[in-house]
């Protein structure tokens, strides 16, 4: 299924095989990977990009999107639906290439994907966990109406250290 979601100069669209080289340039950055799970590797190679894009292109309905800003591919955003008793929830994840930070792009992209998820994926809750030092992402979540639900103390072990994780969620029905 082909899908595009847009607001002003920001668009979410499906991935193309031709995105892989740019994905490496955007993603191969420790300032990004240190805020994400180890499943988002560093260094980030062309093989990582190609495997990720192949996986995204197979998803139906689509849940992982390339973010475009003024027609340029600048980052990724996606929802992963829960299983079993968590099947009415989804986790959201995102990153923006560092050269595009603080232009409001993640905020618009997150609003777009929340509207899409609530309208199309049979979910009533979208959540995520942010490492405590990641103030920018917490600010994005707050701007999009996410509520801070709590702090999971030392829940994350990353780069040989423990980190507190701040959990945020947004409900479809308030
Ligand atoms: C988090 C991230 C997605 C934000 O993307 P972005 O497009 O720059 O976000 P926006 O421009 O929409 O909003 C950023 C907000 O954080 C604020 N901010 C940024 N750095 C900050 C800091 N050090 N202290 C306080 N506020 C900060 C900005 O001022 C802005 O808020 P404002 O609109 O009230 O001024 C981006 O920094 C990123 O990709 N980081 C690495 C990956 C990551 O952390 N992913 C999320 C994991 S939970």
mmCIF file of C-alpha atoms and ligand atoms in Angstrom:
data_model
loop_
_atom_site.group_PDB
_atom_site.id
_atom_site.type_symbol
_atom_site.label_atom_id
_atom_site.label_comp_id
_atom_site.label_asym_id
_atom_site.label_seq_id
_atom_site.Cartn_x
_atom_site.Cartn_y
_atom_site.Cartn_z
ATOM 1 C CA UNK A 1 0.000 0.000 0.000
ATOM 2 C CA UNK A 2 1.408 3.404 -1.028
ATOM 3 C CA UNK A 3 0.777 6.199 1.437
ATOM 4 C CA UNK A 4 1.852 9.777 2.004
ATOM 5 C CA UNK A 5 1.026 11.980 4.971
ATOM 6 C CA UNK A 6 1.890 15.632 4.876
ATOM 7 C CA UNK A 7 1.652 18.917 6.730
ATOM 8 C CA UNK A 8 3.172 22.050 5.173
ATOM 9 C CA UNK A 9 6.725 21.330 4.033
ATOM 10 C CA UNK A 10 6.966 18.034 5.956
ATOM 11 C CA UNK A 11 5.933 14.708 4.495
ATOM 12 C CA UNK A 12 5.981 11.085 5.648
ATOM 13 C CA UNK A 13 6.330 8.635 2.775
ATOM 14 C CA UNK A 14 7.293 5.022 2.180
ATOM 15 C CA UNK A 15 10.964 4.126 1.766
ATOM 16 C CA UNK A 16 12.640 3.645 -1.618
ATOM 17 C CA UNK A 17 15.699 1.513 -2.294
ATOM 18 C CA UNK A 18 17.389 4.733 -3.474
ATOM 19 C CA UNK A 19 17.153 6.154 0.107
ATOM 20 C CA UNK A 20 19.844 3.791 1.388
ATOM 21 C CA UNK A 21 22.949 5.914 0.744
ATOM 22 C CA UNK A 22 21.370 9.012 2.316
ATOM 23 C CA UNK A 23 20.128 6.935 5.255
ATOM 24 C CA UNK A 24 23.745 5.995 5.981
ATOM 25 C CA UNK A 25 24.783 9.670 5.910
ATOM 26 C CA UNK A 26 21.945 10.647 8.257
ATOM 27 C CA UNK A 27 22.166 7.699 10.639
ATOM 28 C CA UNK A 28 25.906 7.147 10.974
ATOM 29 C CA UNK A 29 26.188 9.621 13.843
ATOM 30 C CA UNK A 30 26.839 8.886 17.505
ATOM 31 C CA UNK A 31 24.772 11.892 18.581
ATOM 32 C CA UNK A 32 21.826 9.962 17.173
ATOM 33 C CA UNK A 33 22.667 6.349 18.013
ATOM 34 C CA UNK A 34 23.419 7.133 21.680
ATOM 35 C CA UNK A 35 19.767 8.083 22.141
ATOM 36 C CA UNK A 36 18.414 4.914 20.512
ATOM 37 C CA UNK A 37 18.518 1.172 21.169
ATOM 38 C CA UNK A 38 21.562 -0.870 20.235
ATOM 39 C CA UNK A 39 19.465 -2.273 17.365
ATOM 40 C CA UNK A 40 20.261 1.074 15.711
ATOM 41 C CA UNK A 41 23.950 0.365 15.144
ATOM 42 C CA UNK A 42 27.017 2.543 15.139
ATOM 43 C CA UNK A 43 28.771 2.593 12.740
ATOM 44 C CA UNK A 44 25.698 2.490 10.511
ATOM 45 C CA UNK A 45 26.639 0.814 7.229
ATOM 46 C CA UNK A 46 25.089 0.554 3.783
ATOM 47 C CA UNK A 47 24.155 -3.036 4.575
ATOM 48 C CA UNK A 48 22.238 -1.893 7.688
ATOM 49 C CA UNK A 49 20.418 0.698 5.575
ATOM 50 C CA UNK A 50 19.519 -1.739 2.813
ATOM 51 C CA UNK A 51 18.231 -4.375 5.243
ATOM 52 C CA UNK A 52 16.157 -1.797 7.115
ATOM 53 C CA UNK A 53 14.643 -0.387 3.927
ATOM 54 C CA UNK A 54 13.794 -3.852 2.585
ATOM 55 C CA UNK A 55 11.996 -4.605 5.856
ATOM 56 C CA UNK A 56 10.092 -1.308 5.741
ATOM 57 C CA UNK A 57 9.009 -1.781 2.141
ATOM 58 C CA UNK A 58 7.424 -5.148 2.994
ATOM 59 C CA UNK A 59 5.145 -3.751 5.716
ATOM 60 C CA UNK A 60 1.437 -3.693 4.959
ATOM 61 C CA UNK A 61 -0.086 -1.553 6.322
ATOM 62 C CA UNK A 62 2.974 0.706 6.285
ATOM 63 C CA UNK A 63 4.158 1.733 9.741
ATOM 64 C CA UNK A 64 7.739 2.933 9.118
ATOM 65 C CA UNK A 65 8.196 6.111 7.110
ATOM 66 C CA UNK A 66 10.860 8.337 5.622
ATOM 67 C CA UNK A 67 10.490 11.972 6.722
ATOM 68 C CA UNK A 68 10.898 14.601 4.013
ATOM 69 C CA UNK A 69 11.546 18.292 4.686
ATOM 70 C CA UNK A 70 11.183 20.590 1.660
ATOM 71 C CA UNK A 71 11.365 17.481 -0.544
ATOM 72 C CA UNK A 72 14.571 16.175 1.045
ATOM 73 C CA UNK A 73 14.821 12.906 2.992
ATOM 74 C CA UNK A 74 15.903 13.910 6.533
ATOM 75 C CA UNK A 75 14.920 11.185 9.014
ATOM 76 C CA UNK A 76 12.795 8.191 9.973
ATOM 77 C CA UNK A 77 9.702 7.652 12.083
ATOM 78 C CA UNK A 78 7.732 4.499 12.808
ATOM 79 C CA UNK A 79 5.194 2.709 14.924
ATOM 80 C CA UNK A 80 5.542 -0.869 16.180
ATOM 81 C CA UNK A 81 2.320 -2.422 17.339
ATOM 82 C CA UNK A 82 2.275 -4.445 20.541
ATOM 83 C CA UNK A 83 1.352 -8.122 20.811
ATOM 84 C CA UNK A 84 -0.997 -10.101 23.020
ATOM 85 C CA UNK A 85 -2.549 -7.862 25.702
ATOM 86 C CA UNK A 86 -0.548 -4.912 24.318
ATOM 87 C CA UNK A 87 -2.114 -5.221 20.856
ATOM 88 C CA UNK A 88 -4.089 -1.966 21.185
ATOM 89 C CA UNK A 89 -0.867 -0.012 21.773
ATOM 90 C CA UNK A 90 2.088 0.919 19.620
ATOM 91 C CA UNK A 91 5.581 2.152 20.376
ATOM 92 C CA UNK A 92 6.865 5.120 18.399
ATOM 93 C CA UNK A 93 10.494 5.740 17.430
ATOM 94 C CA UNK A 94 12.134 8.491 15.376
ATOM 95 C CA UNK A 95 15.299 10.319 14.483
ATOM 96 C CA UNK A 96 16.161 13.400 12.433
ATOM 97 C CA UNK A 97 19.556 13.957 10.766
ATOM 98 C CA UNK A 98 21.591 16.289 12.983
ATOM 99 C CA UNK A 99 21.911 19.058 10.379
ATOM 100 C CA UNK A 100 18.098 19.429 10.501
ATOM 101 C CA UNK A 101 17.583 19.569 14.273
ATOM 102 C CA UNK A 102 15.526 22.305 15.939
ATOM 103 C CA UNK A 103 13.440 23.204 12.901
ATOM 104 C CA UNK A 104 10.254 21.627 14.289
ATOM 105 C CA UNK A 105 10.480 18.618 11.963
ATOM 106 C CA UNK A 106 10.135 15.842 14.580
ATOM 107 C CA UNK A 107 7.162 17.592 16.161
ATOM 108 C CA UNK A 108 5.237 17.709 12.885
ATOM 109 C CA UNK A 109 6.249 14.148 11.963
ATOM 110 C CA UNK A 110 5.145 12.809 15.347
ATOM 111 C CA UNK A 111 1.774 14.533 15.105
ATOM 112 C CA UNK A 112 1.285 13.088 11.618
ATOM 113 C CA UNK A 113 2.113 9.525 12.625
ATOM 114 C CA UNK A 114 -0.055 9.663 15.748
ATOM 115 C CA UNK A 115 -3.081 10.769 13.708
ATOM 116 C CA UNK A 116 -2.348 8.029 11.165
ATOM 117 C CA UNK A 117 -1.915 5.350 13.826
ATOM 118 C CA UNK A 118 -5.048 6.214 15.756
ATOM 119 C CA UNK A 119 -7.124 6.382 12.567
ATOM 120 C CA UNK A 120 -5.788 3.276 10.830
ATOM 121 C CA UNK A 121 -4.038 0.798 13.106
ATOM 122 C CA UNK A 122 -6.752 -0.081 15.636
ATOM 123 C CA UNK A 123 -4.762 1.293 18.576
ATOM 124 C CA UNK A 124 -5.751 3.617 21.408
ATOM 125 C CA UNK A 125 -2.314 4.277 22.914
ATOM 126 C CA UNK A 126 1.095 5.335 21.563
ATOM 127 C CA UNK A 127 4.072 5.259 23.896
ATOM 128 C CA UNK A 128 7.836 5.521 24.019
ATOM 129 C CA UNK A 129 10.757 5.573 26.411
ATOM 130 C CA UNK A 130 13.336 8.383 26.332
ATOM 131 C CA UNK A 131 16.725 8.306 28.019
ATOM 132 C CA UNK A 132 16.658 10.915 30.748
ATOM 133 C CA UNK A 133 19.403 13.098 29.233
ATOM 134 C CA UNK A 134 17.492 13.426 25.935
ATOM 135 C CA UNK A 135 15.746 16.717 26.627
ATOM 136 C CA UNK A 136 14.992 17.485 22.966
ATOM 137 C CA UNK A 137 12.959 14.312 22.501
ATOM 138 C CA UNK A 138 11.066 14.875 25.757
ATOM 139 C CA UNK A 139 10.230 18.371 24.541
ATOM 140 C CA UNK A 140 8.963 16.971 21.210
ATOM 141 C CA UNK A 141 6.710 14.497 23.023
ATOM 142 C CA UNK A 142 5.303 17.199 25.293
ATOM 143 C CA UNK A 143 4.630 19.475 22.321
ATOM 144 C CA UNK A 144 2.647 16.617 20.726
ATOM 145 C CA UNK A 145 0.448 16.059 23.788
ATOM 146 C CA UNK A 146 2.253 13.043 25.251
ATOM 147 C CA UNK A 147 2.064 12.717 29.020
ATOM 148 C CA UNK A 148 5.032 11.740 31.176
ATOM 149 C CA UNK A 149 3.944 8.552 32.948
ATOM 150 C CA UNK A 150 6.990 7.800 35.029
ATOM 151 C CA UNK A 151 10.680 7.142 35.276
ATOM 152 C CA UNK A 152 12.076 3.611 35.013
ATOM 153 C CA UNK A 153 15.192 3.920 37.135
ATOM 154 C CA UNK A 154 18.333 2.442 35.549
ATOM 155 C CA UNK A 155 16.170 0.474 33.093
ATOM 156 C CA UNK A 156 18.565 1.075 30.194
ATOM 157 C CA UNK A 157 22.078 -0.356 29.912
ATOM 158 C CA UNK A 158 23.805 1.418 27.041
ATOM 159 C CA UNK A 159 27.477 2.035 26.351
ATOM 160 C CA UNK A 160 28.379 0.113 29.539
ATOM 161 C CA UNK A 161 26.338 2.443 31.756
ATOM 162 C CA UNK A 162 22.874 2.450 33.333
ATOM 163 C CA UNK A 163 20.442 5.211 32.379
ATOM 164 C CA UNK A 164 17.006 6.220 33.644
ATOM 165 C CA UNK A 165 14.232 5.939 31.074
ATOM 166 C CA UNK A 166 11.343 8.425 31.050
ATOM 167 C CA UNK A 167 8.137 6.871 29.726
ATOM 168 C CA UNK A 168 5.627 8.937 27.760
ATOM 169 C CA UNK A 169 2.252 8.038 26.264
ATOM 170 C CA UNK A 170 -0.575 9.603 24.326
ATOM 171 C CA UNK A 171 -4.106 8.196 24.326
ATOM 172 C CA UNK A 172 -6.567 8.391 21.487
ATOM 173 C CA UNK A 173 -9.444 9.097 23.840
ATOM 174 C CA UNK A 174 -8.730 11.498 26.663
HETATM 175 C C1 LIG B 1 14.971 14.211 19.332
HETATM 176 C C2 LIG B 1 14.942 14.674 17.888
HETATM 177 C C3 LIG B 1 14.145 13.673 17.055
HETATM 178 C C4 LIG B 1 14.282 16.061 17.819
HETATM 179 O O1 LIG B 1 14.098 16.420 16.460
HETATM 180 P P1 LIG B 1 13.848 17.927 16.018
HETATM 181 O O2 LIG B 1 13.288 17.926 14.642
HETATM 182 O O3 LIG B 1 15.073 18.716 16.274
HETATM 183 O O4 LIG B 1 12.713 18.371 17.070
HETATM 184 P P2 LIG B 1 11.852 19.717 17.062
HETATM 185 O O5 LIG B 1 12.613 20.778 16.321
HETATM 186 O O6 LIG B 1 10.480 19.390 16.584
HETATM 187 O O7 LIG B 1 11.760 20.065 18.624
HETATM 188 C C5 LIG B 1 12.930 20.087 19.436
HETATM 189 C C6 LIG B 1 12.634 20.837 20.710
HETATM 190 O O8 LIG B 1 13.626 20.520 21.694
HETATM 191 C C7 LIG B 1 14.225 21.725 22.134
HETATM 192 N N1 LIG B 1 15.600 21.401 22.486
HETATM 193 C C8 LIG B 1 16.558 20.887 21.716
HETATM 194 N N2 LIG B 1 17.680 20.693 22.412
HETATM 195 C C9 LIG B 1 17.415 21.091 23.678
HETATM 196 C C10 LIG B 1 18.162 21.150 24.868
HETATM 197 N N3 LIG B 1 19.424 20.740 24.925
HETATM 198 N N4 LIG B 1 17.542 21.618 26.000
HETATM 199 C C11 LIG B 1 16.267 22.025 25.963
HETATM 200 N N5 LIG B 1 15.501 21.991 24.847
HETATM 201 C C12 LIG B 1 16.080 21.541 23.728
HETATM 202 C C13 LIG B 1 14.089 22.669 20.980
HETATM 203 O O9 LIG B 1 14.246 24.006 21.386
HETATM 204 C C14 LIG B 1 12.661 22.334 20.536
HETATM 205 O O10 LIG B 1 11.700 22.849 21.442
HETATM 206 P P3 LIG B 1 10.893 24.235 21.172
HETATM 207 O O11 LIG B 1 10.129 24.044 19.894
HETATM 208 O O12 LIG B 1 10.022 24.386 22.372
HETATM 209 O O13 LIG B 1 11.930 25.313 21.043
HETATM 210 C C15 LIG B 1 16.388 14.782 17.304
HETATM 211 O O14 LIG B 1 17.145 15.584 18.156
HETATM 212 C C16 LIG B 1 17.056 13.442 17.148
HETATM 213 O O15 LIG B 1 16.915 12.782 16.125
HETATM 214 N N6 LIG B 1 17.804 13.018 18.181
HETATM 215 C C17 LIG B 1 18.506 11.723 18.132
HETATM 216 C C18 LIG B 1 17.554 10.526 18.092
HETATM 217 C C19 LIG B 1 16.515 10.580 19.198
HETATM 218 O O16 LIG B 1 16.748 11.092 20.279
HETATM 219 N N7 LIG B 1 15.349 9.986 18.911
HETATM 220 C C20 LIG B 1 14.267 9.918 19.894
HETATM 221 C C21 LIG B 1 14.508 8.796 20.848
HETATM 222 S S1 LIG B 1 13.256 8.770 22.127
#
